[in-house]
mmCIF file of C-alpha atoms and ligand atoms in Angstrom:
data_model
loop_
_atom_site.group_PDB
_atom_site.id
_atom_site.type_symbol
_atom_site.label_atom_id
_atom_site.label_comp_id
_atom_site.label_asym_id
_atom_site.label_seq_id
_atom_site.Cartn_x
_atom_site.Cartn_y
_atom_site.Cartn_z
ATOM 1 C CA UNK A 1 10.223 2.760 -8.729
ATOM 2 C CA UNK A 2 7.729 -0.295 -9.784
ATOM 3 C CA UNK A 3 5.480 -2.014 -8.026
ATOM 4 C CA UNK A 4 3.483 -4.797 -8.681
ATOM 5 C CA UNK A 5 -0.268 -5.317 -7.940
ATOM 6 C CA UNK A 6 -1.122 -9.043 -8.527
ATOM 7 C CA UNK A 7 -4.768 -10.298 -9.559
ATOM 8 C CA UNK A 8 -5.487 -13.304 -8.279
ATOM 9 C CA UNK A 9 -8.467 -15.258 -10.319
ATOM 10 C CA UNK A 10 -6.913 -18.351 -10.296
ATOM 11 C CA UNK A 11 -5.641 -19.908 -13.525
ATOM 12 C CA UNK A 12 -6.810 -15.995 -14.824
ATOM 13 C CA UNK A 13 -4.621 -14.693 -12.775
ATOM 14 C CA UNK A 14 -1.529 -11.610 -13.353
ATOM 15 C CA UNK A 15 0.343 -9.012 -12.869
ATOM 16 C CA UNK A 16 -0.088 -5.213 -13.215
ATOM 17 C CA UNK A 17 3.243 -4.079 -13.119
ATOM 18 C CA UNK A 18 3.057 -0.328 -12.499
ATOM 19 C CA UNK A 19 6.056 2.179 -12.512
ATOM 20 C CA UNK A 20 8.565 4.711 -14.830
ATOM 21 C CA UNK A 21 10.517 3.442 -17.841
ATOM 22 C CA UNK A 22 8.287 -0.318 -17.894
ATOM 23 C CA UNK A 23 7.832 0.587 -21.588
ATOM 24 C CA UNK A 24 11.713 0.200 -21.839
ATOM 25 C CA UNK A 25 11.818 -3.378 -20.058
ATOM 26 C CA UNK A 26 8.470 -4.695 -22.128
ATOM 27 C CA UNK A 27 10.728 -7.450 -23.798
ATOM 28 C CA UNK A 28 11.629 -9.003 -20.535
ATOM 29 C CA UNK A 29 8.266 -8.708 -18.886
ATOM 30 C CA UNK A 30 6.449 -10.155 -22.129
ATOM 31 C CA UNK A 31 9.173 -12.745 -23.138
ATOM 32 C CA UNK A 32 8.293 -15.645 -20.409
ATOM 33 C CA UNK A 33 4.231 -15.548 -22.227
ATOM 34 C CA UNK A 34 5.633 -16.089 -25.192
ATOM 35 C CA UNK A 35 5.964 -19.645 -27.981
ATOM 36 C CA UNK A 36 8.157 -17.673 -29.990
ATOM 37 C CA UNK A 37 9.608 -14.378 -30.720
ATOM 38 C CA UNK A 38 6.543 -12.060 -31.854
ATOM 39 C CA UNK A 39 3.936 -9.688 -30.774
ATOM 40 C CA UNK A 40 1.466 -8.557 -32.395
ATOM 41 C CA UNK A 41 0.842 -5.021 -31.291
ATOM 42 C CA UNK A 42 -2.543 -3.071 -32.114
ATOM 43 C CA UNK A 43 -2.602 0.586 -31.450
ATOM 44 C CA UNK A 44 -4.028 4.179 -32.522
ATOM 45 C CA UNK A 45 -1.891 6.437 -35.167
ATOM 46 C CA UNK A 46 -1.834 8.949 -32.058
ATOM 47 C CA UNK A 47 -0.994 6.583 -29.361
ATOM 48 C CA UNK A 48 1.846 5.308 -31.846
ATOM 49 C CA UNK A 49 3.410 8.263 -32.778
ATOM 50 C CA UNK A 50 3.840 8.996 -29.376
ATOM 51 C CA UNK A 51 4.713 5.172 -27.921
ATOM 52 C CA UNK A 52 5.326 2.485 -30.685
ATOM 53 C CA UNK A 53 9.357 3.151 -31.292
ATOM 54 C CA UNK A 54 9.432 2.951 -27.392
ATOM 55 C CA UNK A 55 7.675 0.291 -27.277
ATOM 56 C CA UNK A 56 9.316 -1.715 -29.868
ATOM 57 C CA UNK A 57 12.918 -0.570 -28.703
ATOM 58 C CA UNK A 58 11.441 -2.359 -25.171
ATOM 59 C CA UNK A 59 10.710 -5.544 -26.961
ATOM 60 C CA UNK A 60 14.044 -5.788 -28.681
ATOM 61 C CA UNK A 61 14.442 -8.877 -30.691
ATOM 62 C CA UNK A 62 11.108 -9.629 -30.540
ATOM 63 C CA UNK A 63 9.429 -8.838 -33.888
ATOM 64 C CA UNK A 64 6.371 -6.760 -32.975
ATOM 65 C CA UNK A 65 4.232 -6.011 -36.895
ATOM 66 C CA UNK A 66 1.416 -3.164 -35.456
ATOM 67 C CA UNK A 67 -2.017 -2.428 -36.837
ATOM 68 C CA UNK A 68 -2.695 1.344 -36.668
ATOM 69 C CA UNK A 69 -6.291 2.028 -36.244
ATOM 70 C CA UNK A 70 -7.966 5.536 -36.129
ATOM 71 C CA UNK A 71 -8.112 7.277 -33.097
ATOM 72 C CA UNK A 72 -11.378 7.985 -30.942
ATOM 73 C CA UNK A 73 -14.319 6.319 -29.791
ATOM 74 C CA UNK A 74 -15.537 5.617 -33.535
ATOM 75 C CA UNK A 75 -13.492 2.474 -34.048
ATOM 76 C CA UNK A 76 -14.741 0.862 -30.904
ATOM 77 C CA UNK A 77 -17.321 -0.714 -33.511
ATOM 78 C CA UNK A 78 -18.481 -3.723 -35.295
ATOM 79 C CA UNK A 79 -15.940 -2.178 -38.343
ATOM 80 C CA UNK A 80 -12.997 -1.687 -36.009
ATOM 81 C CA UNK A 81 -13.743 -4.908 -34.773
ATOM 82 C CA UNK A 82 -13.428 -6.627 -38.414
ATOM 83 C CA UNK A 83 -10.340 -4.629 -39.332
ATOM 84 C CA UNK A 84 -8.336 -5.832 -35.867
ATOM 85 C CA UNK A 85 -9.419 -9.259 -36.436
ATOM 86 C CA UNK A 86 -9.076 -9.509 -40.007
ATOM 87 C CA UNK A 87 -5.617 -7.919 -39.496
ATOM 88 C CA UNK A 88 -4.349 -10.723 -36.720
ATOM 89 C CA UNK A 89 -5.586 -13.358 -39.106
ATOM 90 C CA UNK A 90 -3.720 -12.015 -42.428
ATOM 91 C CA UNK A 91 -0.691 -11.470 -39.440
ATOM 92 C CA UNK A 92 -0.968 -15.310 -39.201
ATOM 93 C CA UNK A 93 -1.341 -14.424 -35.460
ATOM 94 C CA UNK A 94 -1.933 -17.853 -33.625
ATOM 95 C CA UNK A 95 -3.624 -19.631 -30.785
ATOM 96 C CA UNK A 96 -0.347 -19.131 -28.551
ATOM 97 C CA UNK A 97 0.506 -15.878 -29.715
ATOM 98 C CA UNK A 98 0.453 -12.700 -27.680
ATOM 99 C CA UNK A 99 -1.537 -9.798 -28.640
ATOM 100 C CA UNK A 100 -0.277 -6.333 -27.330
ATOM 101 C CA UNK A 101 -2.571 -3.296 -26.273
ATOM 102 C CA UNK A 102 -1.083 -0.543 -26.565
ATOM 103 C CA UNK A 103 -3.359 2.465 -26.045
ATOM 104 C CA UNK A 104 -6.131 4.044 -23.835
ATOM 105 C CA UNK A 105 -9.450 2.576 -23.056
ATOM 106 C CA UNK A 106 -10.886 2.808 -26.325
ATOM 107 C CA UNK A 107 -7.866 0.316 -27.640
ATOM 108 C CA UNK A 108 -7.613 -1.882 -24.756
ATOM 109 C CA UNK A 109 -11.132 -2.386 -24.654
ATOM 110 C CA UNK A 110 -11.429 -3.131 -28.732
ATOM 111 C CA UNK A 111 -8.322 -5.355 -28.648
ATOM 112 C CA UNK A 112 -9.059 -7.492 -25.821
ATOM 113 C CA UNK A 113 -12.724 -8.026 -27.317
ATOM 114 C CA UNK A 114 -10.842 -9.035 -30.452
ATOM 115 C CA UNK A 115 -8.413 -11.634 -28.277
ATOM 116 C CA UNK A 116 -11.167 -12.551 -26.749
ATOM 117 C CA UNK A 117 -12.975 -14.025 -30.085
ATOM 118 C CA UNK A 118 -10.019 -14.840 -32.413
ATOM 119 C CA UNK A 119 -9.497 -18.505 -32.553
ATOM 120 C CA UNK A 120 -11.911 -18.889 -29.525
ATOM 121 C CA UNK A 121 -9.716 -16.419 -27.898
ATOM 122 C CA UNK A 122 -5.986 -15.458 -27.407
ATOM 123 C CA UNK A 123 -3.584 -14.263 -24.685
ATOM 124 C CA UNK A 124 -3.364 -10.789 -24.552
ATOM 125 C CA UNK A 125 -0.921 -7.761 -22.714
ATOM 126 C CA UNK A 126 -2.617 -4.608 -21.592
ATOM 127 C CA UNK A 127 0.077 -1.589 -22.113
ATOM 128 C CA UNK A 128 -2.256 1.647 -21.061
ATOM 129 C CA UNK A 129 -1.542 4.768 -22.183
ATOM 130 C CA UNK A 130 -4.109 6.681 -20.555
ATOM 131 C CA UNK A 131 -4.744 7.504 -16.709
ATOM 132 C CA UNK A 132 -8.202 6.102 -17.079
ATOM 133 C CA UNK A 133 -7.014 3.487 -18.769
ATOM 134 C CA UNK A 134 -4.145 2.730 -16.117
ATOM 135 C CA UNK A 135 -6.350 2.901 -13.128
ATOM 136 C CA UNK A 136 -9.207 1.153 -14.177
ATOM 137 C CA UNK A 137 -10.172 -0.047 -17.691
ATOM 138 C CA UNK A 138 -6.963 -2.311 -17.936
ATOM 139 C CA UNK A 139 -7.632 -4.535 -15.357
ATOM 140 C CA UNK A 140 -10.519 -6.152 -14.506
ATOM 141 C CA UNK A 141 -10.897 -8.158 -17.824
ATOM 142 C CA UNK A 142 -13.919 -6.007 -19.525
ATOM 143 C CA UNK A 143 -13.673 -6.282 -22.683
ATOM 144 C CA UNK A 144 -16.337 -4.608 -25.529
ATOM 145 C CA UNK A 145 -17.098 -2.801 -28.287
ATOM 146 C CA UNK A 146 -20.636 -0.626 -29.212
ATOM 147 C CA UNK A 147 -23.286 -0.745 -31.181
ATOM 148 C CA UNK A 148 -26.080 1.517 -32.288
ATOM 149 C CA UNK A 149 -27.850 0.480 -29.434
ATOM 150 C CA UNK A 150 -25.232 1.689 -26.974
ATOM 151 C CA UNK A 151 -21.902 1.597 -25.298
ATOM 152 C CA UNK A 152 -20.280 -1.623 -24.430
ATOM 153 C CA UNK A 153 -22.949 -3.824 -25.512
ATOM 154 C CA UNK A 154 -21.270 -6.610 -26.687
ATOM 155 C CA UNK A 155 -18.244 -7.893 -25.308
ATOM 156 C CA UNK A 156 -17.081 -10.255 -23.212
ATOM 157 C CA UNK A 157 -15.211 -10.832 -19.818
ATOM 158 C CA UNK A 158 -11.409 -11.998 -20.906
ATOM 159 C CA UNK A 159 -8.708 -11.255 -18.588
ATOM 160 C CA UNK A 160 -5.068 -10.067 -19.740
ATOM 161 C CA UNK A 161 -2.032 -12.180 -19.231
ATOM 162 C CA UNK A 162 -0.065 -8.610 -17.888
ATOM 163 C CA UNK A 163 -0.894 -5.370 -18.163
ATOM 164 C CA UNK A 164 2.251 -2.904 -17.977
ATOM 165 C CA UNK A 165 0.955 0.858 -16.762
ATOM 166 C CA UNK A 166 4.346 3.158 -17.586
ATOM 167 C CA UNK A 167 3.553 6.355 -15.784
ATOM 168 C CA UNK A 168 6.197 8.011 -17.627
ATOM 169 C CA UNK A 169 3.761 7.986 -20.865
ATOM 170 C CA UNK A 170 1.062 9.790 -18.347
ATOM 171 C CA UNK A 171 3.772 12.867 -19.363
ATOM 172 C CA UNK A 172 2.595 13.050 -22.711
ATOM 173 C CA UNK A 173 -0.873 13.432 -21.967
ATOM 174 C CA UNK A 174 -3.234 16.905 -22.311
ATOM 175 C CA UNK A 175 -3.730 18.694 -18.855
ATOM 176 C CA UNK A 176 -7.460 17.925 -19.809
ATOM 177 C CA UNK A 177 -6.953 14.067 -20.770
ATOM 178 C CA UNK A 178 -4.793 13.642 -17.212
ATOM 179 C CA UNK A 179 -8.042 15.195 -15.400
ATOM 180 C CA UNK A 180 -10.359 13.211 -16.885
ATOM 181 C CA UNK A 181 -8.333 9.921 -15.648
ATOM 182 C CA UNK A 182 -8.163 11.785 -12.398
ATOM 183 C CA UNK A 183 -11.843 11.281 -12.061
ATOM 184 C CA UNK A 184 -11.582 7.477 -12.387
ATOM 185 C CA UNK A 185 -9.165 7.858 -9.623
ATOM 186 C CA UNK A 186 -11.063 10.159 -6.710
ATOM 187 C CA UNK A 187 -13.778 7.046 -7.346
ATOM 188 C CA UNK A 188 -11.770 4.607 -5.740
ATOM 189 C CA UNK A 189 -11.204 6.718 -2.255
ATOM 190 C CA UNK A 190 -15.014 7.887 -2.579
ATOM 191 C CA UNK A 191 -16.568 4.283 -3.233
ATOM 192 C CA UNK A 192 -13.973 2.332 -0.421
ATOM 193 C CA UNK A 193 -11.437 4.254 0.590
ATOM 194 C CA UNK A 194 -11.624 7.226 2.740
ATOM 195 C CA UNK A 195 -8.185 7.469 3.548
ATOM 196 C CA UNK A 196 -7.047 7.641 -0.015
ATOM 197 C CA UNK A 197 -9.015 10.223 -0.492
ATOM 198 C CA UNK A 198 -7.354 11.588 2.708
ATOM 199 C CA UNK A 199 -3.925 11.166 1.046
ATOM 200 C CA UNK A 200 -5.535 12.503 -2.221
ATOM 201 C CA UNK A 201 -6.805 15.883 -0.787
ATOM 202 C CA UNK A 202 -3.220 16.072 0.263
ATOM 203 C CA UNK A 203 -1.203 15.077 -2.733
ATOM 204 C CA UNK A 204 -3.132 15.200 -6.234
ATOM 205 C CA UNK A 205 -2.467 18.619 -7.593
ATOM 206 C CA UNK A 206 1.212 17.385 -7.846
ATOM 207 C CA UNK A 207 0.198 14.236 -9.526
ATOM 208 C CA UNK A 208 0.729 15.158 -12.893
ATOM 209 C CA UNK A 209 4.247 16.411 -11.889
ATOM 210 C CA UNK A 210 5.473 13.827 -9.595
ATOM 211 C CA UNK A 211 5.990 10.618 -10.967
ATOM 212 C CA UNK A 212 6.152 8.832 -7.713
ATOM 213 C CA UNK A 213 3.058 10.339 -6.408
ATOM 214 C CA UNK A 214 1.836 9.316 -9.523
ATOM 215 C CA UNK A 215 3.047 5.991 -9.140
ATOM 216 C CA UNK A 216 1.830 5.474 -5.824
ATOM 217 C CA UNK A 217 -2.170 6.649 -6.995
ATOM 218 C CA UNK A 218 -2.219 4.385 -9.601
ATOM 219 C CA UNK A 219 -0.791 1.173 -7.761
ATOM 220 C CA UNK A 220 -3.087 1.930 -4.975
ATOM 221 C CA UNK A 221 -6.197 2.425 -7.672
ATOM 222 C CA UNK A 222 -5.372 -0.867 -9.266
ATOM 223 C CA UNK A 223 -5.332 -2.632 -5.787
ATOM 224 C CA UNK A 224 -8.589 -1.419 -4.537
ATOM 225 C CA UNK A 225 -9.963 -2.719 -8.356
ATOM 226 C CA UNK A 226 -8.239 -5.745 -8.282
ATOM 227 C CA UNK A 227 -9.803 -6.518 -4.578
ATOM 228 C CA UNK A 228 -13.216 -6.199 -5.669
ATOM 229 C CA UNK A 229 -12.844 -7.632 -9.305
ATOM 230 C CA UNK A 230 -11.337 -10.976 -6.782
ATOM 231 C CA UNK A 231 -14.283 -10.847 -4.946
ATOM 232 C CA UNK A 232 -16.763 -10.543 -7.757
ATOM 233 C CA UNK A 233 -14.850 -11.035 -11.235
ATOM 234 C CA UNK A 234 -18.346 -10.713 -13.404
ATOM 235 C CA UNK A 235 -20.427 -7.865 -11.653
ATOM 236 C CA UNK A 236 -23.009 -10.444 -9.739
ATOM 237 C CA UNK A 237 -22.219 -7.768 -6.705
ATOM 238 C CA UNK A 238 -19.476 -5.662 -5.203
ATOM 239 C CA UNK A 239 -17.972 -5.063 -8.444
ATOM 240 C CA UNK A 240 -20.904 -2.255 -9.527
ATOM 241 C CA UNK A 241 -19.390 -0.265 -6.867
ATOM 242 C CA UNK A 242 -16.787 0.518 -9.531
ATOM 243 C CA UNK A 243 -19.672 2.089 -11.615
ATOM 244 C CA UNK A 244 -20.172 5.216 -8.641
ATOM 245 C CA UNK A 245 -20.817 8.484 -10.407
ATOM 246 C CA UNK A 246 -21.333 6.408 -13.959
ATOM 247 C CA UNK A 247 -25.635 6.160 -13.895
ATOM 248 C CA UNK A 248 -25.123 10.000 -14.423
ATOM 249 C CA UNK A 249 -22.433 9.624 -16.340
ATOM 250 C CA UNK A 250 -23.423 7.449 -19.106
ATOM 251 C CA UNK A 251 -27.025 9.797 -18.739
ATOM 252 C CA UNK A 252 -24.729 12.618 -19.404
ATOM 253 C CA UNK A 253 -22.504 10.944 -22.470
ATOM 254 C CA UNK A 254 -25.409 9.679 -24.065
ATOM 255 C CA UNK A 255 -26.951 13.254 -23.810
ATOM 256 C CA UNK A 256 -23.318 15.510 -25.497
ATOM 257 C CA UNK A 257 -23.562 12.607 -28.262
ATOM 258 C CA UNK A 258 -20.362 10.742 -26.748
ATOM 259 C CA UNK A 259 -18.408 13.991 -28.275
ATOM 260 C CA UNK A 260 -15.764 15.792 -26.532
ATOM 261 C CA UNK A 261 -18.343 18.011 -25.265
ATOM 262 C CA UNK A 262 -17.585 15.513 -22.161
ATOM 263 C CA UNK A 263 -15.197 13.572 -21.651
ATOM 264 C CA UNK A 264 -15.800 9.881 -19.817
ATOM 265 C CA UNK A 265 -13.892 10.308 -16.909
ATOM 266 C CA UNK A 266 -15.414 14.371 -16.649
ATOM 267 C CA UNK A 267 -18.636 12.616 -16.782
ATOM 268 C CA UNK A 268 -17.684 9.901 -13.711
ATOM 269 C CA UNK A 269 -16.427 13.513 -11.813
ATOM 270 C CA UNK A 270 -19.926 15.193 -11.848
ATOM 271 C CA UNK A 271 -21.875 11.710 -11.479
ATOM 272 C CA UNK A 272 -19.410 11.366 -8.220
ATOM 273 C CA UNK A 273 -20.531 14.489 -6.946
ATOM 274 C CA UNK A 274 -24.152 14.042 -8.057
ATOM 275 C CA UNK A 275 -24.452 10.392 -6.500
ATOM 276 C CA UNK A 276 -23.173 12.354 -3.336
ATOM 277 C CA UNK A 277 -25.728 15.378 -3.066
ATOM 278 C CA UNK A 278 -28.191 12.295 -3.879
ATOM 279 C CA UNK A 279 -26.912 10.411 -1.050
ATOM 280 C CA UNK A 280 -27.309 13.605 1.254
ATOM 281 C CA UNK A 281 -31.187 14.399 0.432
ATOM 282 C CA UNK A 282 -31.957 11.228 0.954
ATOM 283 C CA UNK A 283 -30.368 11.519 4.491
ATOM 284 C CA UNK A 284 -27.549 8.486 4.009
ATOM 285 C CA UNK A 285 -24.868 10.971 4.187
ATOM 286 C CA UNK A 286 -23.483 13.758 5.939
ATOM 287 C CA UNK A 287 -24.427 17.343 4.350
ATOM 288 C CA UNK A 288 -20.602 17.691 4.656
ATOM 289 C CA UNK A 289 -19.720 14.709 2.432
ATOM 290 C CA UNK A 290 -21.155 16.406 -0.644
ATOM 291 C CA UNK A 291 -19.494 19.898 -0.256
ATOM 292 C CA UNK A 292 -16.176 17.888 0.348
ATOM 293 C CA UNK A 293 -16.406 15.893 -2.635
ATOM 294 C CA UNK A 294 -16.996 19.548 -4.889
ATOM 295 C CA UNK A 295 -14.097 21.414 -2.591
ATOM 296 C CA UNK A 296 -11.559 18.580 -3.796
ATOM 297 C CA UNK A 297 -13.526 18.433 -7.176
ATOM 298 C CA UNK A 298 -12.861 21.754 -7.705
ATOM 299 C CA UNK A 299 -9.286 22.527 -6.575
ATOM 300 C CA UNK A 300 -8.226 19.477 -9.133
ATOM 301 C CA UNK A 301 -9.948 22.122 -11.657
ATOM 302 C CA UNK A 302 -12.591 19.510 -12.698
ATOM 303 C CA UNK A 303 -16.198 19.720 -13.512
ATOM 304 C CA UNK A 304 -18.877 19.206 -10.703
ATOM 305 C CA UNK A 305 -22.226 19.980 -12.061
ATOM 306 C CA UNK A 306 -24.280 19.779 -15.348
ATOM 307 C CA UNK A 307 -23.838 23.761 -15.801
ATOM 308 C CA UNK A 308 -19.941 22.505 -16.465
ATOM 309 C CA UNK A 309 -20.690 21.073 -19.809
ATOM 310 C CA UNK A 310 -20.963 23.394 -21.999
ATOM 311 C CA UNK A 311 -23.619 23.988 -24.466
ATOM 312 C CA UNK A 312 -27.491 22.876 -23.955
ATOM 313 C CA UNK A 313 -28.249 19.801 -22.273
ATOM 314 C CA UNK A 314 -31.666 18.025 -22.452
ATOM 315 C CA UNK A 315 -34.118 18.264 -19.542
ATOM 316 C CA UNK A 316 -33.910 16.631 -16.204
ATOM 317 C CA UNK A 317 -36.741 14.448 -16.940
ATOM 318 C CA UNK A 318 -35.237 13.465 -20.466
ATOM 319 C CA UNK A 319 -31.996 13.113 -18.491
ATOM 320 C CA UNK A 320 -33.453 10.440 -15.792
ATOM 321 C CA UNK A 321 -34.707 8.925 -18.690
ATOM 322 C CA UNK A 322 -31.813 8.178 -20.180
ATOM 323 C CA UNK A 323 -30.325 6.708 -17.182
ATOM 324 C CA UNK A 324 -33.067 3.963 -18.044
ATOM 325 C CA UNK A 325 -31.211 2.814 -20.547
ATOM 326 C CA UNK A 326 -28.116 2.568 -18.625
ATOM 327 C CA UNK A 327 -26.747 -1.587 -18.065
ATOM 328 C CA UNK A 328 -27.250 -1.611 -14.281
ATOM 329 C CA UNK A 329 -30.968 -1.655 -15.198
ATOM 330 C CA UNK A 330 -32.511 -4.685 -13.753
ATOM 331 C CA UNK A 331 -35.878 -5.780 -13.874
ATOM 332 C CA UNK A 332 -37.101 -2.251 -15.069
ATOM 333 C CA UNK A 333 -35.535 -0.605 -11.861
ATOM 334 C CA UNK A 334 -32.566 1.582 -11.996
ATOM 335 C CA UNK A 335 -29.865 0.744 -9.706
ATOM 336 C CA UNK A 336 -27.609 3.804 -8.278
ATOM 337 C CA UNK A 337 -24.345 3.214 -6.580
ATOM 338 C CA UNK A 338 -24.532 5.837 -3.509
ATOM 339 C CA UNK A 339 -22.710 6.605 -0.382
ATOM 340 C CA UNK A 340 -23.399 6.773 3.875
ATOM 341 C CA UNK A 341 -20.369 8.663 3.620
ATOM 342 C CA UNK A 342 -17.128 9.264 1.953
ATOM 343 C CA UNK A 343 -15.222 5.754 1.380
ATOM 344 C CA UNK A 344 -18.867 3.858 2.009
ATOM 345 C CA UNK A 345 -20.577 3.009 -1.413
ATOM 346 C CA UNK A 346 -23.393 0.669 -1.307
ATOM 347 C CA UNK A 347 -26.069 -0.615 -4.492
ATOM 348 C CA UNK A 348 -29.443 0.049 -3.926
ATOM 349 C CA UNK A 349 -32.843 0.295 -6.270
ATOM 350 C CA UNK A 350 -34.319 1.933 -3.689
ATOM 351 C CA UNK A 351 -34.192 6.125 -5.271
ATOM 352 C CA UNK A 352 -37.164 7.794 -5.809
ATOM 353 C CA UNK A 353 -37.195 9.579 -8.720
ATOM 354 C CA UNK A 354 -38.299 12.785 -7.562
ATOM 355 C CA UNK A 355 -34.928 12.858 -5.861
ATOM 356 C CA UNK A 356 -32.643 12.264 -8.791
ATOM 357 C CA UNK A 357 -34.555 14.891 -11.047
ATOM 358 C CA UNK A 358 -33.961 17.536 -7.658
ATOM 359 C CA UNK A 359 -30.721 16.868 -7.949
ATOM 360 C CA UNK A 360 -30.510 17.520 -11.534
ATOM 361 C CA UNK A 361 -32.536 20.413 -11.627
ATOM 362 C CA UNK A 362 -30.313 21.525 -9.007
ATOM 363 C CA UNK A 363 -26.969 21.081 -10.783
ATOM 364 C CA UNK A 364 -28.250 22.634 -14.396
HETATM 365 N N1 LIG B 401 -14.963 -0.086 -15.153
HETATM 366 C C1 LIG B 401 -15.764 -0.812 -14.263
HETATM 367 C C2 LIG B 401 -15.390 -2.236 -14.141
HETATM 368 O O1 LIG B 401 -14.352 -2.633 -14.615
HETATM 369 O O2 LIG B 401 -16.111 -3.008 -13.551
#
């Protein structure tokens, strides 16, 4: 089974095609993009010891050279940057050429930065290998690397040409790796979507063994992201809703050293279910919405709360103050994406800070 969720931003706009076995028809998808027959595919050693022969058996006659960077977060740098770049240009990779993604959200996000500057920017093809990536970081067109000042500081907005999400290579992921996608997921039916969530109570312990299911979760993430990123392609508005659960998160990431202490999408699970109880003291939201959010939290087997993570974490005053540093700062004031119920996310500034440390101390 595929489906297709289509993006519609004008001359920006594509495809997600989402399904089993799209590795396998990658040559016929990609071939109408392309001015002649090459790719120029750049991946992680893990990613393509698990993906590349598929992928290349997909393309078929179409010559597809790969650059094999380093996995984790590290290369998502100014070096990584140089070495992707400096690798399409010795390729001879041109202005009409298509560069290929193949990878989770560290890759896609690296690589499309890098299409995004070469030659004042080249087409590019999104082929996720993560549920995180899948569901979210694929589409939407953010592109970035980091600095020493922070994540995803410099970047730049540059939409793919196609993005292919195979759930069949969601198989090959850790049990850990597929939960921390999961919590990119459960955002969508907490932020919009309270039937999702509905259908997700219901069906997402057999995710990870049910490729339809699985099928059906992500199409339905990448619709509710490509709605809002139609609405508001550049975050002037609705598309922050996407960042529920991340003030704490990126608090939290920034706190564990961006190790594997916590994992992204682990973080986005307890910020969910933090920007929750927040929403509760402050009286937007049911008492009930919280404890649901934790009940389906938990049965998924995921962390909820700060005393999750293991090892020491800094203060809940240090913690609030590195959600100052977080990107949805404006003006000085810190912006939180919270909830008058499950499904109904709204922005506000308006959090006292007493609040947020309460429900930190709380959650320790
Ligand atoms: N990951 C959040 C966004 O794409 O806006």
């Amino acid at each position: 089974m595929t489906e297709t969720v289509h993006v519609p931003l004008g001359d920006r706009a594509y495809d997600v095609h989402v399904g089993q076995g799209l590795m396998g028809q990658a040559g016929m998808l990609i071939q109408p993009f392309l001015r002649r027959p090459k790719v120029f595919v750049v991946t992680e050693r893990r990613v393509a010891g698990l993906h590349l022969d598929r992928l290349r058996d997909g393309l078929g006659k179409i010559d597809a050279p790969a650059l094999l960077l380093e996995p984790g977060e590290a290369i998502k740098g100014w070096a990584g940057l140089t070495q992707t770049v400096e690798w399409l240009l010795d390729q001879k990779c041109e202005r009409g050429d298509i560069v290929i993604a193949l990878g989770g959200g560290v890759i896609g996000d690296l690589v499309g930065f890098a299409a995004a500057i070469l030659r004042r920017g080249v087409r590019f093809v999104q082929v996720p290998t993560s549920l995180l990536a899948q569901v979210d970081s694929s589409v939407g067109g953010k592109t970035a690397i980091n600095t020493r000042h922070g994540k995803n500081l410099v970047g730049a907005f540059h939409q793919p040409v196609l993005v292919l999400a195979d759930v069949d290579v969601l198989d090959t992921l850790t049990p850990r790796d597929f939960r921390a996608g999961y919590g990119e997921v459960v955002k969508y039916g907490l932020l919009g979507d309270a039937e999702f969530f509905v259908w997700l109570e219901e069906n997402a312990v057999r995710l990870s063994d049910d490729p339809v299911l699985r099928t059906q979760a992500v199409r339905h993430s990448v619709q509710m992201k490509a709605d809002i990123v139609e609405r508001d392609e550049t975050e002037q508005g609705d598309r922050a809703l996407l960042n529920l659960g991340h003030t704490f998160c990126h608090a939290l990431e920034a706190a564990t050293g961006y190790s594997d202490r916590l994992l992204h999408g682990e973080g986005v699970a307890i910020g969910c279910a933090l920007a929750f109880e927040l929403s509760s003291r402050l009286g937007l939201c049911s008492q009930e919405d919280p404890s649901r959010v934790r009940a389906h939290l938990q049965a998924m087997g995921m962390s909820r709360d700060l005393s999750d993570i293991p090892g020491d974490l800094p203060s809940a005053e240090a913690l609030l103050g590195l959600m100052g540093q977080d990107k949805k700062v404006v003006d000085g004031t810190l912006r939180f994406i919270l909830a008058r119920g499950i499904g109904e996310a709204f922005v506000t500034a308006d959090v006292p800070a007493g609040e947020v440390l309460g429900v930190l101390r709380a959650s320790a």
